[in-house]
Tab-separated table of C-alpha atoms (C1' of nucleotides) in Angstrom:
chain	number	residue	atom	x	y	z
A	1	UNK	CA	41.582	-70.286	47.961
A	2	UNK	CA	43.055	-68.721	51.034
A	3	UNK	CA	41.562	-68.220	54.475
A	4	UNK	CA	41.077	-64.621	55.462
A	5	UNK	CA	43.505	-63.739	58.302
A	6	UNK	CA	42.334	-62.724	61.762
A	7	UNK	CA	43.477	-59.181	60.975
A	8	UNK	CA	40.631	-58.922	58.453
A	9	UNK	CA	38.111	-59.186	61.275
A	10	UNK	CA	39.970	-56.733	63.448
A	11	UNK	CA	39.147	-53.743	61.288
A	12	UNK	CA	37.532	-51.001	63.332
A	13	UNK	CA	34.486	-50.104	61.230
A	14	UNK	CA	32.025	-52.929	61.854
A	15	UNK	CA	29.418	-51.481	59.482
A	16	UNK	CA	31.877	-51.246	56.565
A	17	UNK	CA	33.078	-54.756	57.378
A	18	UNK	CA	29.542	-56.167	57.373
A	19	UNK	CA	29.125	-54.707	53.911
A	20	UNK	CA	32.495	-56.062	52.756
A	21	UNK	CA	31.663	-59.557	53.989
A	22	UNK	CA	28.884	-59.877	51.408
A	23	UNK	CA	30.190	-62.129	48.611
A	24	UNK	CA	32.813	-63.873	50.779
A	25	UNK	CA	32.771	-67.651	51.102
A	26	UNK	CA	31.836	-69.099	54.496
A	27	UNK	CA	33.374	-72.551	54.984
A	28	UNK	CA	32.985	-75.114	57.735
A	29	UNK	CA	34.522	-78.497	58.280
A	30	UNK	CA	32.690	-80.170	61.115
A	31	UNK	CA	33.002	-83.867	61.970
A	32	UNK	CA	34.919	-84.314	58.720
A	33	UNK	CA	32.133	-82.829	56.603
A	34	UNK	CA	33.066	-79.833	54.457
A	35	UNK	CA	30.410	-77.317	53.443
A	36	UNK	CA	30.624	-73.783	52.070
A	37	UNK	CA	28.397	-70.976	50.835
A	38	UNK	CA	28.526	-67.372	49.664
A	39	UNK	CA	27.523	-64.852	52.297
A	40	UNK	CA	24.469	-63.035	50.955
A	41	UNK	CA	23.111	-61.262	54.036
A	42	UNK	CA	24.699	-59.728	57.158
A	43	UNK	CA	23.859	-57.378	60.008
A	44	UNK	CA	26.287	-55.199	61.978
A	45	UNK	CA	26.098	-54.816	65.761
A	46	UNK	CA	28.074	-52.206	67.649
A	47	UNK	CA	28.773	-52.798	71.340
A	48	UNK	CA	29.162	-49.147	72.300
A	49	UNK	CA	26.357	-47.202	70.658
A	50	UNK	CA	23.769	-49.758	69.600
A	51	UNK	CA	21.001	-50.913	71.933
A	52	UNK	CA	20.338	-53.957	69.726
A	53	UNK	CA	23.754	-55.476	70.526
A	54	UNK	CA	23.844	-58.055	73.312
A	55	UNK	CA	27.008	-56.475	74.654
A	56	UNK	CA	25.584	-52.952	74.762
A	57	UNK	CA	26.064	-51.754	78.370
A	58	UNK	CA	26.298	-55.390	79.406
A	59	UNK	CA	29.481	-57.287	79.955
A	60	UNK	CA	28.607	-60.771	81.054
A	61	UNK	CA	29.765	-64.315	80.622
A	62	UNK	CA	27.863	-64.664	77.360
A	63	UNK	CA	29.041	-61.391	75.806
A	64	UNK	CA	32.633	-61.766	76.987
A	65	UNK	CA	33.445	-63.296	73.595
A	66	UNK	CA	32.636	-60.015	71.883
A	67	UNK	CA	35.032	-58.092	74.103
A	68	UNK	CA	37.928	-60.184	72.886
A	69	UNK	CA	39.969	-59.455	69.789
A	70	UNK	CA	38.014	-59.815	66.511
A	71	UNK	CA	37.879	-63.012	64.478
A	72	UNK	CA	35.972	-65.360	66.791
A	73	UNK	CA	32.684	-67.170	66.306
A	74	UNK	CA	29.942	-65.957	68.649
A	75	UNK	CA	27.192	-68.568	68.629
A	76	UNK	CA	24.168	-68.286	70.866
A	77	UNK	CA	20.785	-69.860	71.245
A	78	UNK	CA	17.639	-67.943	70.309
A	79	UNK	CA	14.101	-68.965	71.268
A	80	UNK	CA	15.562	-72.088	72.788
A	81	UNK	CA	15.832	-73.663	69.364
A	82	UNK	CA	18.052	-71.827	66.913
A	83	UNK	CA	21.796	-71.316	66.999
A	84	UNK	CA	22.658	-67.951	65.507
A	85	UNK	CA	26.137	-67.500	64.063
A	86	UNK	CA	28.000	-64.209	64.521
A	87	UNK	CA	31.553	-63.126	63.850
A	88	UNK	CA	33.209	-60.832	66.382
A	89	UNK	CA	35.161	-57.884	64.994
A	90	UNK	CA	37.347	-54.955	66.023
A	91	UNK	CA	39.971	-54.919	68.790
A	92	UNK	CA	39.859	-56.070	72.408
A	93	UNK	CA	37.315	-54.174	74.533
A	94	UNK	CA	35.405	-53.205	71.379
A	95	UNK	CA	32.349	-55.453	71.524
A	96	UNK	CA	31.350	-55.426	67.853
A	97	UNK	CA	29.937	-58.368	65.913
A	98	UNK	CA	28.414	-59.270	62.586
A	99	UNK	CA	25.433	-61.606	62.323
A	100	UNK	CA	25.438	-63.836	59.258
A	101	UNK	CA	21.791	-64.172	58.218
A	102	UNK	CA	21.933	-66.039	54.912
A	103	UNK	CA	24.231	-67.852	52.477
A	104	UNK	CA	23.969	-69.299	49.008
A	105	UNK	CA	25.111	-72.961	49.148
A	106	UNK	CA	28.251	-73.823	47.143
A	107	UNK	CA	29.841	-77.049	48.417
A	108	UNK	CA	28.447	-79.981	50.378
A	109	UNK	CA	24.863	-79.184	49.473
A	110	UNK	CA	23.798	-82.788	50.057
A	111	UNK	CA	25.101	-82.582	53.635
A	112	UNK	CA	23.146	-79.360	54.175
A	113	UNK	CA	19.976	-81.056	52.948
A	114	UNK	CA	20.617	-83.954	55.283
A	115	UNK	CA	21.126	-81.635	58.278
A	116	UNK	CA	18.003	-79.695	57.383
A	117	UNK	CA	15.875	-82.762	56.527
A	118	UNK	CA	15.231	-81.434	53.046
A	119	UNK	CA	14.814	-83.387	49.841
A	120	UNK	CA	15.250	-80.522	47.397
A	121	UNK	CA	17.450	-77.444	47.125
A	122	UNK	CA	15.729	-74.122	47.586
A	123	UNK	CA	16.249	-70.877	49.436
A	124	UNK	CA	14.883	-72.217	52.702
A	125	UNK	CA	17.957	-74.439	52.972
A	126	UNK	CA	20.232	-71.687	54.256
A	127	UNK	CA	18.354	-68.377	54.254
A	128	UNK	CA	17.738	-67.132	57.765
A	129	UNK	CA	20.163	-67.147	60.684
A	130	UNK	CA	18.825	-70.301	62.310
A	131	UNK	CA	18.639	-72.288	59.074
A	132	UNK	CA	22.095	-71.256	57.965
A	133	UNK	CA	23.748	-72.397	61.190
A	134	UNK	CA	22.017	-75.728	60.980
A	135	UNK	CA	22.901	-76.223	57.308
A	136	UNK	CA	26.564	-75.422	58.017
A	137	UNK	CA	26.646	-77.617	61.127
A	138	UNK	CA	27.375	-74.702	63.474
A	139	UNK	CA	26.304	-75.285	67.080
A	140	UNK	CA	26.677	-73.683	70.496
A	141	UNK	CA	29.827	-75.722	71.018
A	142	UNK	CA	31.544	-73.568	68.385
A	143	UNK	CA	31.166	-70.440	70.482
A	144	UNK	CA	34.620	-68.842	70.766
A	145	UNK	CA	36.086	-70.782	67.840
A	146	UNK	CA	38.852	-68.883	66.013
A	147	UNK	CA	38.119	-68.211	62.359
A	148	UNK	CA	41.627	-69.036	61.177
A	149	UNK	CA	41.325	-72.604	62.468
A	150	UNK	CA	40.099	-75.780	60.804
A	151	UNK	CA	36.395	-75.726	61.732
A	152	UNK	CA	35.008	-72.396	60.528
A	153	UNK	CA	36.616	-69.815	58.265
A	154	UNK	CA	36.058	-67.283	55.459
A	155	UNK	CA	37.659	-67.116	52.008
A	156	UNK	CA	37.734	-64.561	49.220
A	157	UNK	CA	35.244	-65.649	46.600
A	158	UNK	CA	33.734	-63.023	44.380
A	159	UNK	CA	34.316	-59.312	44.096
A	160	UNK	CA	31.451	-56.909	44.336
A	161	UNK	CA	31.592	-54.922	41.093
A	162	UNK	CA	29.588	-51.897	42.134
A	163	UNK	CA	27.844	-50.495	45.163
A	164	UNK	CA	24.552	-51.181	43.407
A	165	UNK	CA	24.906	-54.897	44.081
A	166	UNK	CA	24.488	-54.391	47.803
A	167	UNK	CA	21.322	-53.141	49.429
A	168	UNK	CA	21.401	-51.628	52.913
A	169	UNK	CA	18.342	-51.541	55.103
A	170	UNK	CA	17.144	-51.826	58.692
A	171	UNK	CA	17.796	-54.892	60.812
A	172	UNK	CA	15.268	-57.563	61.656
A	173	UNK	CA	13.735	-58.727	64.910
A	174	UNK	CA	15.198	-56.020	67.144
A	175	UNK	CA	12.218	-53.792	67.821
A	176	UNK	CA	13.199	-53.751	71.466
A	177	UNK	CA	16.193	-51.539	70.587
A	178	UNK	CA	14.111	-48.388	70.223
A	179	UNK	CA	15.433	-45.909	67.675
A	180	UNK	CA	18.596	-47.969	67.152
A	181	UNK	CA	16.296	-50.439	65.382
A	182	UNK	CA	16.105	-47.888	62.580
A	183	UNK	CA	19.834	-47.952	61.782
A	184	UNK	CA	20.461	-49.165	58.185
A	185	UNK	CA	22.968	-51.802	59.299
A	186	UNK	CA	21.622	-54.791	57.419
A	187	UNK	CA	23.203	-55.591	54.068
A	188	UNK	CA	22.254	-58.072	51.405
A	189	UNK	CA	23.177	-58.993	47.870
A	190	UNK	CA	20.778	-57.759	45.256
A	191	UNK	CA	19.485	-60.343	42.789
A	192	UNK	CA	19.863	-63.430	44.947
A	193	UNK	CA	16.941	-65.472	46.256
A	194	UNK	CA	19.113	-66.488	49.202
A	195	UNK	CA	18.097	-63.829	51.710
A	196	UNK	CA	15.785	-64.118	54.693
A	197	UNK	CA	13.456	-61.229	53.820
A	198	UNK	CA	13.114	-58.473	51.267
B	1	DT	C1'	17.370	-70.560	93.263
B	2	DG	C1'	13.678	-69.472	90.101
B	3	DC	C1'	11.427	-66.950	86.421
B	4	DT	C1'	11.285	-64.546	81.965
B	5	DG	C1'	11.667	-63.839	77.236
B	6	DG	C1'	14.378	-63.743	72.897
B	7	DA	C1'	19.185	-61.492	66.342
B	8	DT	C1'	13.430	-67.570	64.742
B	9	DT	C1'	11.311	-71.328	62.181
B	10	DC	C1'	7.822	-74.377	60.795
B	11	DA	C1'	3.376	-76.482	60.645
B	12	DC	C1'	-1.115	-75.651	60.563
B	13	DT	C1'	-5.707	-72.868	59.925
C	1	DG	C1'	-1.839	-65.220	59.331
C	2	DT	C1'	-1.068	-67.288	63.747
C	3	DG	C1'	0.919	-69.911	67.378
C	4	DA	C1'	3.848	-73.514	69.358
C	5	DA	C1'	8.378	-75.312	70.155
C	6	DT	C1'	12.139	-75.045	73.652
C	7	DC	C1'	16.597	-73.677	76.640
C	8	DC	C1'	19.750	-70.887	78.792
C	9	DA	C1'	21.650	-66.186	80.084
C	10	DG	C1'	20.403	-62.427	82.802
C	11	DC	C1'	18.387	-60.523	86.427
C	12	DA	C1'	15.262	-60.229	90.327
C	13	DC	C1'	14.344	-62.179	94.705
DNA sequence: TGCTGGATTCACT
DNA sequence: GTGAATCCAGCAC
């Protein structure tokens, strides 16, 4: 399998890209441990017209990552506990990003269980943005990591046969964004238990 | 320099 | 179903 090039992430339509990312393989190799999983759930965030995006009308030290060229990991801490993993997209100055919310484990499942303190495999292993980051070993230190490097990357995995396989709906946990919270910018794979919420 | 609250999860009632 | 855990960026003084 081949890593997706940085140019993949630099496409301009972040919503279409979030949809396209469903079914790709997310791989990490951290401290010599390789793990991978199929992306089953994503959310798109647009820096220019979306109040839910951290970079919306705010250009700060934290959001600076999103203003760079697409193809970087944007990792940040939520509720003081959970590292949420995003992928920046689009060109420089275009602060778009895609939040990866859930994966279906493929390789290194035993390492994911160890990181998550689990004794059995089930959907709670990697469904939900905080759980997924922990299972894959992604931490704040990976903020700004390039996705064509040797720590975190994406690969082609399976092709989505028809549009019916992907469900689009509203995003989660962003009520503060007013009417932008109603945008149908969350995508997930139909018929997989590995999603955070129905 | 100090305070506030969040793209959540998990354990417990 | 509810609440606690927990830390740092952002913004107000």
